[in-house]
PDB file of C-alpha atoms in Angstrom:
ATOM      1  CA  UNK A   1     119.826 127.845  93.750  1.00 71.00           C
ATOM      2  CA  UNK A   2     122.386 126.069  95.915  1.00 83.00           C
ATOM      3  CA  UNK A   3     123.333 123.034  93.814  1.00 92.00           C
ATOM      4  CA  UNK A   4     125.467 121.607  96.618  1.00 94.00           C
ATOM      5  CA  UNK A   5     122.488 121.626  98.986  1.00 94.00           C
ATOM      6  CA  UNK A   6     120.263 120.186  96.249  1.00 96.00           C
ATOM      7  CA  UNK A   7     122.713 117.312  95.741  1.00 95.00           C
ATOM      8  CA  UNK A   8     123.057 116.709  99.469  1.00 94.00           C
ATOM      9  CA  UNK A   9     119.303 116.539 100.027  1.00 95.00           C
ATOM     10  CA  UNK A  10     118.737 114.438  96.892  1.00 96.00           C
ATOM     11  CA  UNK A  11     121.393 111.848  97.746  1.00 93.00           C
ATOM     12  CA  UNK A  12     120.401 111.667 101.425  1.00 94.00           C
ATOM     13  CA  UNK A  13     116.704 111.115 100.726  1.00 94.00           C
ATOM     14  CA  UNK A  14     117.411 108.731  97.844  1.00 92.00           C
ATOM     15  CA  UNK A  15     119.540 106.552 100.118  1.00 87.00           C
ATOM     16  CA  UNK A  16     116.923 106.631 102.887  1.00 90.00           C
ATOM     17  CA  UNK A  17     113.976 105.875 100.584  1.00 90.00           C
ATOM     18  CA  UNK A  18     116.036 103.262  98.667  1.00 86.00           C
ATOM     19  CA  UNK A  19     113.946 102.746  95.475  1.00 87.00           C
ATOM     20  CA  UNK A  20     115.719  99.462  94.465  1.00 82.00           C
ATOM     21  CA  UNK A  21     115.082  98.089  97.955  1.00 81.00           C
ATOM     22  CA  UNK A  22     111.457  99.191  97.744  1.00 85.00           C
ATOM     23  CA  UNK A  23     110.888  97.273  94.514  1.00 85.00           C
ATOM     24  CA  UNK A  24     110.558  93.738  95.983  1.00 85.00           C
ATOM     25  CA  UNK A  25     108.180  94.976  98.678  1.00 87.00           C
ATOM     26  CA  UNK A  26     106.124  96.891  96.095  1.00 90.00           C
ATOM     27  CA  UNK A  27     105.963  93.839  93.827  1.00 87.00           C
ATOM     28  CA  UNK A  28     105.039  91.573  96.742  1.00 85.00           C
ATOM     29  CA  UNK A  29     102.136  93.839  97.692  1.00 85.00           C
ATOM     30  CA  UNK A  30     100.905  94.598  94.168  1.00 85.00           C
ATOM     31  CA  UNK A  31     102.053  91.533  92.185  1.00 75.00           C
ATOM     32  CA  UNK A  32      98.610  89.835  92.150  1.00 77.00           C
ATOM     33  CA  UNK A  33      96.929  93.072  91.001  1.00 83.00           C
ATOM     34  CA  UNK A  34      96.240  93.982  87.350  1.00 86.00           C
ATOM     35  CA  UNK A  35      98.875  96.203  85.713  1.00 85.00           C
ATOM     36  CA  UNK A  36      96.549  99.214  85.744  1.00 89.00           C
ATOM     37  CA  UNK A  37      95.930  98.940  89.499  1.00 89.00           C
ATOM     38  CA  UNK A  38      99.635  98.378  90.140  1.00 89.00           C
ATOM     39  CA  UNK A  39     100.526 101.557  88.235  1.00 91.00           C
ATOM     40  CA  UNK A  40      97.847 103.485  90.106  1.00 91.00           C
ATOM     41  CA  UNK A  41      99.232 102.238  93.421  1.00 91.00           C
ATOM     42  CA  UNK A  42     102.694 103.486  92.390  1.00 93.00           C
ATOM     43  CA  UNK A  43     101.651 107.089  91.753  1.00 94.00           C
ATOM     44  CA  UNK A  44      99.265 107.170  94.730  1.00 93.00           C
ATOM     45  CA  UNK A  45     102.037 105.991  97.062  1.00 94.00           C
ATOM     46  CA  UNK A  46     104.503 108.536  95.685  1.00 96.00           C
ATOM     47  CA  UNK A  47     101.940 111.354  95.854  1.00 95.00           C
ATOM     48  CA  UNK A  48     101.107 110.535  99.468  1.00 95.00           C
ATOM     49  CA  UNK A  49     104.781 110.270 100.426  1.00 95.00           C
ATOM     50  CA  UNK A  50     105.484 113.635  98.793  1.00 96.00           C
ATOM     51  CA  UNK A  51     102.570 115.233 100.643  1.00 96.00           C
ATOM     52  CA  UNK A  52     103.608 113.787 104.025  1.00 95.00           C
ATOM     53  CA  UNK A  53     107.249 114.858 103.621  1.00 95.00           C
ATOM     54  CA  UNK A  54     106.246 118.379 102.534  1.00 94.00           C
ATOM     55  CA  UNK A  55     103.827 118.747 105.474  1.00 95.00           C
ATOM     56  CA  UNK A  56     106.485 117.684 107.976  1.00 93.00           C
ATOM     57  CA  UNK A  57     109.084 119.878 106.264  1.00 92.00           C
ATOM     58  CA  UNK A  58     106.837 122.929 106.622  1.00 92.00           C
ATOM     59  CA  UNK A  59     105.149 122.280 109.966  1.00 92.00           C
ATOM     60  CA  UNK A  60     106.705 119.127 111.397  1.00 89.00           C
ATOM     61  CA  UNK A  61     108.173 120.584 114.578  1.00 85.00           C
ATOM     62  CA  UNK A  62     105.029 122.595 115.319  1.00 90.00           C
ATOM     63  CA  UNK A  63     102.734 119.630 114.665  1.00 89.00           C
ATOM     64  CA  UNK A  64     104.693 117.215 116.857  1.00 87.00           C
ATOM     65  CA  UNK A  65     105.011 119.792 119.640  1.00 88.00           C
ATOM     66  CA  UNK A  66     101.249 120.502 119.526  1.00 92.00           C
ATOM     67  CA  UNK A  67     100.447 116.783 119.784  1.00 89.00           C
ATOM     68  CA  UNK A  68     103.161 116.267 122.438  1.00 89.00           C
ATOM     69  CA  UNK A  69     104.675 113.519 120.291  1.00 87.00           C
ATOM     70  CA  UNK A  70     108.411 112.848 120.137  1.00 85.00           C
ATOM     71  CA  UNK A  71     110.113 111.620 116.967  1.00 81.00           C
ATOM     72  CA  UNK A  72     110.945 108.223 118.539  1.00 87.00           C
ATOM     73  CA  UNK A  73     107.214 107.686 119.153  1.00 88.00           C
ATOM     74  CA  UNK A  74     106.549 108.355 115.469  1.00 85.00           C
ATOM     75  CA  UNK A  75     109.313 105.901 114.619  1.00 85.00           C
ATOM     76  CA  UNK A  76     107.890 103.190 116.885  1.00 89.00           C
ATOM     77  CA  UNK A  77     104.405 103.676 115.393  1.00 87.00           C
ATOM     78  CA  UNK A  78     105.848 103.176 111.911  1.00 84.00           C
ATOM     79  CA  UNK A  79     107.568 100.014 113.100  1.00 86.00           C
ATOM     80  CA  UNK A  80     104.332  98.589 114.501  1.00 89.00           C
ATOM     81  CA  UNK A  81     102.528  99.283 111.214  1.00 84.00           C
ATOM     82  CA  UNK A  82     105.244  97.447 109.311  1.00 85.00           C
ATOM     83  CA  UNK A  83     105.016  94.466 111.681  1.00 87.00           C
ATOM     84  CA  UNK A  84     101.335  94.039 110.787  1.00 84.00           C
ATOM     85  CA  UNK A  85     102.060  94.185 107.049  1.00 80.00           C
ATOM     86  CA  UNK A  86     105.026  91.812 107.402  1.00 83.00           C
ATOM     87  CA  UNK A  87     102.831  89.258 109.168  1.00 86.00           C
ATOM     88  CA  UNK A  88     100.299  89.416 106.315  1.00 80.00           C
ATOM     89  CA  UNK A  89     103.047  88.823 103.750  1.00 80.00           C
ATOM     90  CA  UNK A  90     104.604  85.960 105.716  1.00 83.00           C
ATOM     91  CA  UNK A  91     101.293  84.186 106.366  1.00 83.00           C
ATOM     92  CA  UNK A  92     100.012  84.601 102.800  1.00 70.00           C
ATOM     93  CA  UNK A  93      97.069  86.873 103.645  1.00 65.00           C
ATOM     94  CA  UNK A  94      98.318  89.432 101.090  1.00 57.00           C
ATOM     95  CA  UNK A  95      98.286  86.947  98.200  1.00 54.00           C
ATOM     96  CA  UNK A  96      94.573  87.146  97.366  1.00 55.00           C
ATOM     97  CA  UNK A  97      93.939  90.082  95.006  1.00 50.00           C
ATOM     98  CA  UNK A  98      90.258  90.073  95.896  1.00 49.00           C
ATOM     99  CA  UNK A  99      91.196  90.989  99.467  1.00 53.00           C
ATOM    100  CA  UNK A 100      93.393  93.907  98.424  1.00 54.00           C
ATOM    101  CA  UNK A 101      92.314  97.474  97.810  1.00 58.00           C
ATOM    102  CA  UNK A 102      94.752  99.420  95.648  1.00 62.00           C
ATOM    103  CA  UNK A 103      94.341 102.716  97.478  1.00 63.00           C
ATOM    104  CA  UNK A 104      94.866 101.024 100.867  1.00 77.00           C
ATOM    105  CA  UNK A 105      98.109  99.396  99.703  1.00 82.00           C
ATOM    106  CA  UNK A 106      99.296 102.690  98.252  1.00 86.00           C
ATOM    107  CA  UNK A 107      98.585 104.592 101.459  1.00 87.00           C
ATOM    108  CA  UNK A 108      99.784 102.023 104.008  1.00 82.00           C
ATOM    109  CA  UNK A 109     102.456 100.744 103.980  1.00 83.00           C
ATOM    110  CA  UNK A 110     103.812 102.037 100.629  1.00 89.00           C
ATOM    111  CA  UNK A 111     103.196 105.768 100.949  1.00 91.00           C
ATOM    112  CA  UNK A 112     103.847 105.765 104.663  1.00 88.00           C
ATOM    113  CA  UNK A 113     105.794 104.512 106.542  1.00 85.00           C
ATOM    114  CA  UNK A 114     107.940 102.961 103.791  1.00 88.00           C
ATOM    115  CA  UNK A 115     108.475 105.944 101.461  1.00 93.00           C
ATOM    116  CA  UNK A 116     107.662 108.756 103.893  1.00 93.00           C
ATOM    117  CA  UNK A 117     109.078 107.059 106.952  1.00 87.00           C
ATOM    118  CA  UNK A 118     110.709 108.454 110.090  1.00 85.00           C
ATOM    119  CA  UNK A 119     114.111 108.603 108.388  1.00 86.00           C
ATOM    120  CA  UNK A 120     112.944 110.690 105.443  1.00 92.00           C
ATOM    121  CA  UNK A 121     110.804 112.912 107.669  1.00 92.00           C
ATOM    122  CA  UNK A 122     113.571 113.616 110.177  1.00 87.00           C
ATOM    123  CA  UNK A 123     116.164 114.231 107.451  1.00 92.00           C
ATOM    124  CA  UNK A 124     113.866 116.694 105.679  1.00 94.00           C
ATOM    125  CA  UNK A 125     113.071 118.546 108.904  1.00 92.00           C
ATOM    126  CA  UNK A 126     116.789 118.878 109.668  1.00 87.00           C
ATOM    127  CA  UNK A 127     117.553 120.244 106.195  1.00 93.00           C
ATOM    128  CA  UNK A 128     114.746 122.798 106.519  1.00 93.00           C
ATOM    129  CA  UNK A 129     116.062 123.907 109.922  1.00 88.00           C
ATOM    130  CA  UNK A 130     119.507 124.468 108.373  1.00 88.00           C
ATOM    131  CA  UNK A 131     118.148 126.427 105.405  1.00 91.00           C
ATOM    132  CA  UNK A 132     119.276 130.039 105.317  1.00 87.00           C
ATOM    133  CA  UNK A 133     116.983 131.611 102.769  1.00 90.00           C
ATOM    134  CA  UNK A 134     114.552 131.264  99.877  1.00 93.00           C
ATOM    135  CA  UNK A 135     117.131 129.730  97.542  1.00 94.00           C
ATOM    136  CA  UNK A 136     117.859 126.991 100.094  1.00 95.00           C
ATOM    137  CA  UNK A 137     114.155 126.216 100.444  1.00 95.00           C
ATOM    138  CA  UNK A 138     113.853 125.993  96.647  1.00 95.00           C
ATOM    139  CA  UNK A 139     116.821 123.604  96.486  1.00 95.00           C
ATOM    140  CA  UNK A 140     115.309 121.381  99.189  1.00 96.00           C
ATOM    141  CA  UNK A 141     111.880 121.378  97.523  1.00 96.00           C
ATOM    142  CA  UNK A 142     113.305 120.488  94.100  1.00 97.00           C
ATOM    143  CA  UNK A 143     115.436 117.717  95.621  1.00 97.00           C
ATOM    144  CA  UNK A 144     112.390 116.195  97.343  1.00 97.00           C
ATOM    145  CA  UNK A 145     110.404 116.272  94.092  1.00 97.00           C
ATOM    146  CA  UNK A 146     113.339 114.766  92.163  1.00 97.00           C
ATOM    147  CA  UNK A 147     113.603 111.883  94.641  1.00 96.00           C
ATOM    148  CA  UNK A 148     109.883 111.161  94.397  1.00 97.00           C
ATOM    149  CA  UNK A 149     110.057 111.204  90.597  1.00 96.00           C
ATOM    150  CA  UNK A 150     112.931 108.709  90.740  1.00 94.00           C
ATOM    151  CA  UNK A 151     110.908 106.461  93.049  1.00 95.00           C
ATOM    152  CA  UNK A 152     107.874 106.658  90.772  1.00 95.00           C
ATOM    153  CA  UNK A 153     109.954 105.694  87.722  1.00 93.00           C
ATOM    154  CA  UNK A 154     111.354 102.628  89.527  1.00 90.00           C
ATOM    155  CA  UNK A 155     107.940 101.490  90.760  1.00 92.00           C
ATOM    156  CA  UNK A 156     106.122 102.325  87.526  1.00 90.00           C
ATOM    157  CA  UNK A 157     108.412 100.193  85.382  1.00 87.00           C
ATOM    158  CA  UNK A 158     108.783  97.313  87.830  1.00 85.00           C
ATOM    159  CA  UNK A 159     105.813  95.599  86.151  1.00 77.00           C
ATOM    160  CA  UNK A 160     108.138  93.874  83.683  1.00 80.00           C
ATOM    161  CA  UNK A 161     109.652  91.932  86.559  1.00 77.00           C
ATOM    162  CA  UNK A 162     106.212  90.543  87.423  1.00 72.00           C
ATOM    163  CA  UNK A 163     105.981  88.964  83.972  1.00 75.00           C
ATOM    164  CA  UNK A 164     109.374  87.337  84.444  1.00 78.00           C
ATOM    165  CA  UNK A 165     108.751  86.030  87.961  1.00 75.00           C
ATOM    166  CA  UNK A 166     105.321  84.479  87.274  1.00 74.00           C
ATOM    167  CA  UNK A 167     102.965  83.581  90.179  1.00 73.00           C
ATOM    168  CA  UNK A 168     105.436  81.162  91.792  1.00 78.00           C
ATOM    169  CA  UNK A 169     108.219  83.730  91.820  1.00 79.00           C
ATOM    170  CA  UNK A 170     105.891  86.392  93.195  1.00 76.00           C
ATOM    171  CA  UNK A 171     104.950  84.074  96.063  1.00 80.00           C
ATOM    172  CA  UNK A 172     108.612  83.489  96.954  1.00 83.00           C
ATOM    173  CA  UNK A 173     109.306  87.214  96.643  1.00 80.00           C
ATOM    174  CA  UNK A 174     106.349  87.932  98.939  1.00 80.00           C
ATOM    175  CA  UNK A 175     107.772  85.762 101.713  1.00 84.00           C
ATOM    176  CA  UNK A 176     111.228  87.339 101.341  1.00 86.00           C
ATOM    177  CA  UNK A 177     109.701  90.825 101.367  1.00 82.00           C
ATOM    178  CA  UNK A 178     107.754  89.922 104.515  1.00 83.00           C
ATOM    179  CA  UNK A 179     110.973  88.879 106.230  1.00 87.00           C
ATOM    180  CA  UNK A 180     112.724  92.090 105.160  1.00 85.00           C
ATOM    181  CA  UNK A 181     109.790  94.189 106.334  1.00 83.00           C
ATOM    182  CA  UNK A 182     109.788  92.430 109.689  1.00 88.00           C
ATOM    183  CA  UNK A 183     113.505  93.173 110.070  1.00 88.00           C
ATOM    184  CA  UNK A 184     112.968  96.846 109.151  1.00 84.00           C
ATOM    185  CA  UNK A 185     110.085  97.062 111.644  1.00 87.00           C
ATOM    186  CA  UNK A 186     112.141  95.541 114.471  1.00 91.00           C
ATOM    187  CA  UNK A 187     115.007  97.954 113.723  1.00 90.00           C
ATOM    188  CA  UNK A 188     112.649 100.954 113.791  1.00 87.00           C
ATOM    189  CA  UNK A 189     111.186  99.893 117.132  1.00 92.00           C
ATOM    190  CA  UNK A 190     114.637  99.126 118.580  1.00 93.00           C
ATOM    191  CA  UNK A 191     115.955 102.537 117.505  1.00 91.00           C
ATOM    192  CA  UNK A 192     112.904 104.215 119.040  1.00 90.00           C
ATOM    193  CA  UNK A 193     113.401 102.386 122.346  1.00 94.00           C
ATOM    194  CA  UNK A 194     117.100 103.298 122.333  1.00 94.00           C
ATOM    195  CA  UNK A 195     116.211 106.953 121.748  1.00 91.00           C
ATOM    196  CA  UNK A 196     113.697 106.913 124.627  1.00 91.00           C
ATOM    197  CA  UNK A 197     116.248 105.302 126.969  1.00 93.00           C
ATOM    198  CA  UNK A 198     118.952 107.797 125.956  1.00 93.00           C
ATOM    199  CA  UNK A 199     116.595 110.729 126.509  1.00 89.00           C
ATOM    200  CA  UNK A 200     115.568 109.353 129.910  1.00 87.00           C
ATOM    201  CA  UNK A 201     119.184 108.889 130.998  1.00 91.00           C
ATOM    202  CA  UNK A 202     120.094 112.394 129.845  1.00 90.00           C
ATOM    203  CA  UNK A 203     117.202 113.898 131.807  1.00 86.00           C
ATOM    204  CA  UNK A 204     117.837 111.801 134.927  1.00 73.00           C
TER     205      UNK A 204
END
Protein backbone atom coordinates (compact mmCIF):
# COMPACT_ATOMS: atom_id res chain seq x y z
CA UNK A 1 0.00 0.00 0.00
CA UNK A 2 1.19 3.51 -0.81
CA UNK A 3 1.48 5.14 2.62
CA UNK A 4 2.25 8.53 1.08
CA UNK A 5 -1.00 8.45 -0.89
CA UNK A 6 -2.87 7.21 2.19
CA UNK A 7 -1.54 10.16 4.21
CA UNK A 8 -2.32 12.64 1.45
CA UNK A 9 -5.91 11.46 1.09
CA UNK A 10 -6.42 11.22 4.87
CA UNK A 11 -5.12 14.73 5.59
CA UNK A 12 -6.95 16.30 2.64
CA UNK A 13 -10.33 14.80 3.54
CA UNK A 14 -9.84 15.44 7.26
CA UNK A 15 -9.21 19.13 6.58
CA UNK A 16 -12.21 19.36 4.24
CA UNK A 17 -14.60 17.52 6.59
CA UNK A 18 -13.19 19.39 9.63
CA UNK A 19 -14.51 17.29 12.57
CA UNK A 20 -13.81 20.00 15.24
CA UNK A 21 -15.70 22.53 13.10
CA UNK A 22 -18.55 20.06 12.68
CA UNK A 23 -18.97 19.63 16.43
CA UNK A 24 -20.85 22.90 17.18
CA UNK A 25 -23.21 22.32 14.26
CA UNK A 26 -23.80 18.71 15.34
CA UNK A 27 -24.47 19.79 18.92
CA UNK A 28 -26.79 22.58 17.77
CA UNK A 29 -28.85 20.13 15.72
CA UNK A 30 -28.87 17.26 18.23
CA UNK A 31 -28.43 19.05 21.58
CA UNK A 32 -32.14 18.86 22.56
CA UNK A 33 -32.25 15.13 21.72
CA UNK A 34 -31.70 12.31 24.24
CA UNK A 35 -28.14 10.93 24.36
CA UNK A 36 -29.21 7.69 22.66
CA UNK A 37 -30.75 9.53 19.70
CA UNK A 38 -27.74 11.84 19.47
CA UNK A 39 -25.37 8.86 19.28
CA UNK A 40 -27.57 7.22 16.66
CA UNK A 41 -27.54 10.42 14.60
CA UNK A 42 -23.72 10.42 14.75
CA UNK A 43 -23.25 6.95 13.27
CA UNK A 44 -26.10 7.38 10.76
CA UNK A 45 -24.55 10.61 9.47
CA UNK A 46 -21.10 9.04 9.19
CA UNK A 47 -22.47 5.92 7.49
CA UNK A 48 -24.37 8.01 4.95
CA UNK A 49 -21.36 10.25 4.29
CA UNK A 50 -19.16 7.19 3.77
CA UNK A 51 -21.68 5.69 1.35
CA UNK A 52 -22.05 8.92 -0.66
CA UNK A 53 -18.28 9.45 -0.93
CA UNK A 54 -17.70 5.82 -1.98
CA UNK A 55 -20.46 6.01 -4.62
CA UNK A 56 -19.02 9.19 -6.12
CA UNK A 57 -15.49 7.77 -5.92
CA UNK A 58 -16.55 4.71 -7.92
CA UNK A 59 -19.10 6.17 -10.33
CA UNK A 60 -19.13 9.92 -9.76
CA UNK A 61 -18.04 11.05 -13.22
CA UNK A 62 -20.36 8.58 -14.95
CA UNK A 63 -23.33 9.52 -12.74
CA UNK A 64 -22.91 13.27 -13.22
CA UNK A 65 -22.39 12.86 -16.97
CA UNK A 66 -25.52 10.68 -17.26
CA UNK A 67 -27.61 13.28 -15.40
CA UNK A 68 -25.96 16.15 -17.33
CA UNK A 69 -25.04 17.78 -14.01
CA UNK A 70 -21.85 19.78 -13.52
CA UNK A 71 -19.98 19.83 -10.21
CA UNK A 72 -20.79 23.53 -9.62
CA UNK A 73 -24.50 22.67 -9.82
CA UNK A 74 -24.00 20.02 -7.14
CA UNK A 75 -22.15 22.61 -5.07
CA UNK A 76 -24.93 25.19 -5.44
CA UNK A 77 -27.56 22.60 -4.46
CA UNK A 78 -25.60 21.83 -1.30
CA UNK A 79 -25.43 25.54 -0.52
CA UNK A 80 -29.19 25.95 -0.89
CA UNK A 81 -29.81 23.01 1.46
CA UNK A 82 -27.53 24.58 4.06
CA UNK A 83 -29.34 27.93 3.75
CA UNK A 84 -32.62 26.24 4.74
CA UNK A 85 -31.02 24.55 7.76
CA UNK A 86 -29.25 27.77 8.78
CA UNK A 87 -32.55 29.66 8.75
CA UNK A 88 -34.11 27.03 11.03
CA UNK A 89 -31.22 27.34 13.49
CA UNK A 90 -31.28 31.15 13.45
CA UNK A 91 -35.05 31.41 13.90
CA UNK A 92 -35.22 28.76 16.64
CA UNK A 93 -37.29 26.23 14.68
CA UNK A 94 -34.66 23.55 15.37
CA UNK A 95 -34.87 23.95 19.15
CA UNK A 96 -37.97 21.81 19.74
CA UNK A 97 -36.96 18.14 20.07
CA UNK A 98 -40.51 17.04 19.34
CA UNK A 99 -40.19 18.55 15.86
CA UNK A 100 -36.93 16.75 15.10
CA UNK A 101 -36.52 13.30 13.62
CA UNK A 102 -33.11 11.77 14.33
CA UNK A 103 -32.77 10.04 10.97
CA UNK A 104 -33.69 13.25 9.10
CA UNK A 105 -31.04 15.25 10.97
CA UNK A 106 -28.47 12.54 10.33
CA UNK A 107 -29.21 12.43 6.61
CA UNK A 108 -29.63 16.15 5.92
CA UNK A 109 -27.64 18.23 6.65
CA UNK A 110 -25.17 16.14 8.71
CA UNK A 111 -24.50 13.23 6.37
CA UNK A 112 -24.79 15.38 3.28
CA UNK A 113 -23.91 18.10 2.42
CA UNK A 114 -21.85 18.78 5.56
CA UNK A 115 -19.77 15.59 5.83
CA UNK A 116 -20.10 14.35 2.25
CA UNK A 117 -20.14 17.77 0.65
CA UNK A 118 -18.92 18.99 -2.74
CA UNK A 119 -15.38 19.46 -1.42
CA UNK A 120 -15.01 15.91 -0.13
CA UNK A 121 -16.70 14.46 -3.21
CA UNK A 122 -14.54 16.36 -5.69
CA UNK A 123 -11.33 15.62 -3.78
CA UNK A 124 -12.13 11.90 -3.68
CA UNK A 125 -12.97 11.79 -7.38
CA UNK A 126 -9.66 13.50 -8.21
CA UNK A 127 -7.67 11.04 -6.09
CA UNK A 128 -9.40 8.09 -7.78
CA UNK A 129 -8.63 9.53 -11.22
CA UNK A 130 -4.94 9.78 -10.26
CA UNK A 131 -4.78 6.24 -8.88
CA UNK A 132 -2.48 3.95 -10.83
CA UNK A 133 -3.40 0.51 -9.58
CA UNK A 134 -5.04 -1.71 -6.98
CA UNK A 135 -2.68 -0.65 -4.19
CA UNK A 136 -3.59 3.01 -4.79
CA UNK A 137 -7.30 2.21 -4.64
CA UNK A 138 -6.75 0.33 -1.36
CA UNK A 139 -4.86 3.30 0.10
CA UNK A 140 -7.64 5.70 -0.90
CA UNK A 141 -10.36 3.42 0.49
CA UNK A 142 -8.56 2.96 3.83
CA UNK A 143 -7.96 6.72 4.10
CA UNK A 144 -11.66 7.45 3.53
CA UNK A 145 -12.67 4.91 6.19
CA UNK A 146 -10.07 6.31 8.62
CA UNK A 147 -11.43 9.84 8.17
CA UNK A 148 -15.00 8.69 8.79
CA UNK A 149 -13.92 6.82 11.92
CA UNK A 150 -12.22 9.98 13.18
CA UNK A 151 -15.39 11.98 12.52
CA UNK A 152 -17.53 9.41 14.31
CA UNK A 153 -15.26 9.47 17.37
CA UNK A 154 -15.49 13.28 17.58
CA UNK A 155 -19.27 13.32 17.20
CA UNK A 156 -19.86 10.29 19.42
CA UNK A 157 -18.02 11.78 22.39
CA UNK A 158 -19.28 15.34 21.96
CA UNK A 159 -22.17 14.53 24.32
CA UNK A 160 -20.08 15.57 27.32
CA UNK A 161 -20.07 19.12 26.01
CA UNK A 162 -23.88 19.15 26.08
CA UNK A 163 -23.82 18.50 29.82
CA UNK A 164 -21.42 21.40 30.33
CA UNK A 165 -23.28 23.89 28.14
CA UNK A 166 -26.77 23.27 29.58
CA UNK A 167 -29.91 24.41 27.68
CA UNK A 168 -28.89 28.09 27.68
CA UNK A 169 -25.48 27.35 26.22
CA UNK A 170 -26.99 25.05 23.60
CA UNK A 171 -29.33 27.85 22.51
CA UNK A 172 -26.43 30.28 22.09
CA UNK A 173 -24.42 27.62 20.27
CA UNK A 174 -27.40 26.98 17.97
CA UNK A 175 -27.52 30.62 16.87
CA UNK A 176 -23.75 30.70 16.29
CA UNK A 177 -23.92 27.45 14.33
CA UNK A 178 -26.75 28.89 12.23
CA UNK A 179 -24.60 31.90 11.38
CA UNK A 180 -21.64 29.68 10.47
CA UNK A 181 -23.85 27.45 8.33
CA UNK A 182 -25.26 30.47 6.53
CA UNK A 183 -21.72 31.67 5.79
CA UNK A 184 -20.70 28.22 4.51
CA UNK A 185 -23.83 28.09 2.32
CA UNK A 186 -23.17 31.53 0.82
CA UNK A 187 -19.55 30.55 0.09
CA UNK A 188 -20.66 27.33 -1.63
CA UNK A 189 -23.15 29.19 -3.81
CA UNK A 190 -20.63 31.96 -4.60
CA UNK A 191 -17.99 29.41 -5.61
CA UNK A 192 -20.53 27.63 -7.81
CA UNK A 193 -21.51 30.88 -9.54
CA UNK A 194 -17.83 31.75 -10.04
CA UNK A 195 -17.22 28.33 -11.59
CA UNK A 196 -20.20 28.75 -13.95
CA UNK A 197 -19.00 32.22 -15.01
CA UNK A 198 -15.44 30.97 -15.56
CA UNK A 199 -16.68 28.05 -17.65
CA UNK A 200 -18.90 30.37 -19.71
CA UNK A 201 -16.05 32.79 -20.36
CA UNK A 202 -13.72 29.95 -21.36
CA UNK A 203 -16.28 28.59 -23.82
CA UNK A 204 -17.18 32.01 -25.24
